Each structure stands twice: as structure tokens, then as C-alpha cells.
Coordinates of C-alpha atoms in Angstrom, one line a residue:
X1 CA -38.6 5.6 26.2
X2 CA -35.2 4.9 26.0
X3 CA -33.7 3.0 23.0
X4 CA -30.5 1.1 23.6
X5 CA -27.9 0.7 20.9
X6 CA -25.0 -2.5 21.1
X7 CA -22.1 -1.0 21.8
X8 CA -19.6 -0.3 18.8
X9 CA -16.6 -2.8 18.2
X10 CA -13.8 -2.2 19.5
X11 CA -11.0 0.1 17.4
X12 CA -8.7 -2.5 15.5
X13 CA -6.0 -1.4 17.4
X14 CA -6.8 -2.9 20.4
X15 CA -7.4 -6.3 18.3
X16 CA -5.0 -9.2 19.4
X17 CA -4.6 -9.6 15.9
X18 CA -3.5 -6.5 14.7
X19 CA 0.0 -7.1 14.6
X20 CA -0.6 -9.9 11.9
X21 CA -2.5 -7.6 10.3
X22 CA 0.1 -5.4 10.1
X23 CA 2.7 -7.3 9.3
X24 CA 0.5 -8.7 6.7
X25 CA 0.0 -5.4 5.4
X26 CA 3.4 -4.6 4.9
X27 CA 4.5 -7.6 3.4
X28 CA 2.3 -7.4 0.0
X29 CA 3.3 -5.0 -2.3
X30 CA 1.5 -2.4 -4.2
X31 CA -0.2 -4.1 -6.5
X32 CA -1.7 -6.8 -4.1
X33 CA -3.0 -4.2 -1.6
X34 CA -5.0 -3.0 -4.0
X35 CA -6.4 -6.5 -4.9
X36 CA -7.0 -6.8 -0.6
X37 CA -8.1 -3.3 -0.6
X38 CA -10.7 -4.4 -4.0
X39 CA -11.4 -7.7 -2.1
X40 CA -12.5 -5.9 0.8
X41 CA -14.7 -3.0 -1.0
X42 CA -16.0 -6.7 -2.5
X43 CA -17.0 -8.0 0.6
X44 CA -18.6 -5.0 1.9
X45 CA -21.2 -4.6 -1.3
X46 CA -22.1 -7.9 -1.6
X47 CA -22.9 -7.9 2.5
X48 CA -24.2 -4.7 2.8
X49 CA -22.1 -4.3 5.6
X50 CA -21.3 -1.0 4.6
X51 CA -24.7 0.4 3.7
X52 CA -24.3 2.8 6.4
X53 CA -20.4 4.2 5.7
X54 CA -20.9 4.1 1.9
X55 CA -20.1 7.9 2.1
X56 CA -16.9 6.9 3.2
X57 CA -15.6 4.0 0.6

């Protein structure tokens, strides 16, 4: 039988919002991207959204 899977999100780059992001981005300095970058390391253990890329954090 054949199992279907949801197709994967697509890339952030083709996300209307990724300018914002961007520009968001480069706006902060070092110090707060690595509170955003901690915030979203955060996120992702207390979700377990990232149970299956923990490899790659």
C-alpha cells in the first residue's frame, strides 16, 4: 500500500515575508541575533518541533 506524506513547506525564500525577515535580520546586531537565534533553539525544544533535525541544531 501506498503511504502518503503532506507535502514539505515551502523554502523561506519563496515566503512573502522574507524580505522583513531579512531586513529584520540585518538590523539587530551581534549580540541580539544570538538572543533570536537562542530564542529560536528555545522554541524548538520546548515544541519538539525539531525532534526530527536535532542532528542539525
Amino acid at each position: 500500500m501506498l503511504t502518503l506524506r503532506p507535502s514539505p513547506p515551502p523554502p523561506l525564500r519563496a515566503d512573502r515575508d522574507r524580505e522583513e525577515l531579512t531586513r529584520i535580520w540585518d538590523s539587530v546586531g551581534a549580540d541580539e541575533r544570538k538572543v533570536l537565534i537562542a530564542h529560536a533553539r528555545a522554541v524548538v525544544e520546548m515544541t519538539g518541533a525539531g525532534r526530527r533535525t536535532e542532528k542539525r541544531l
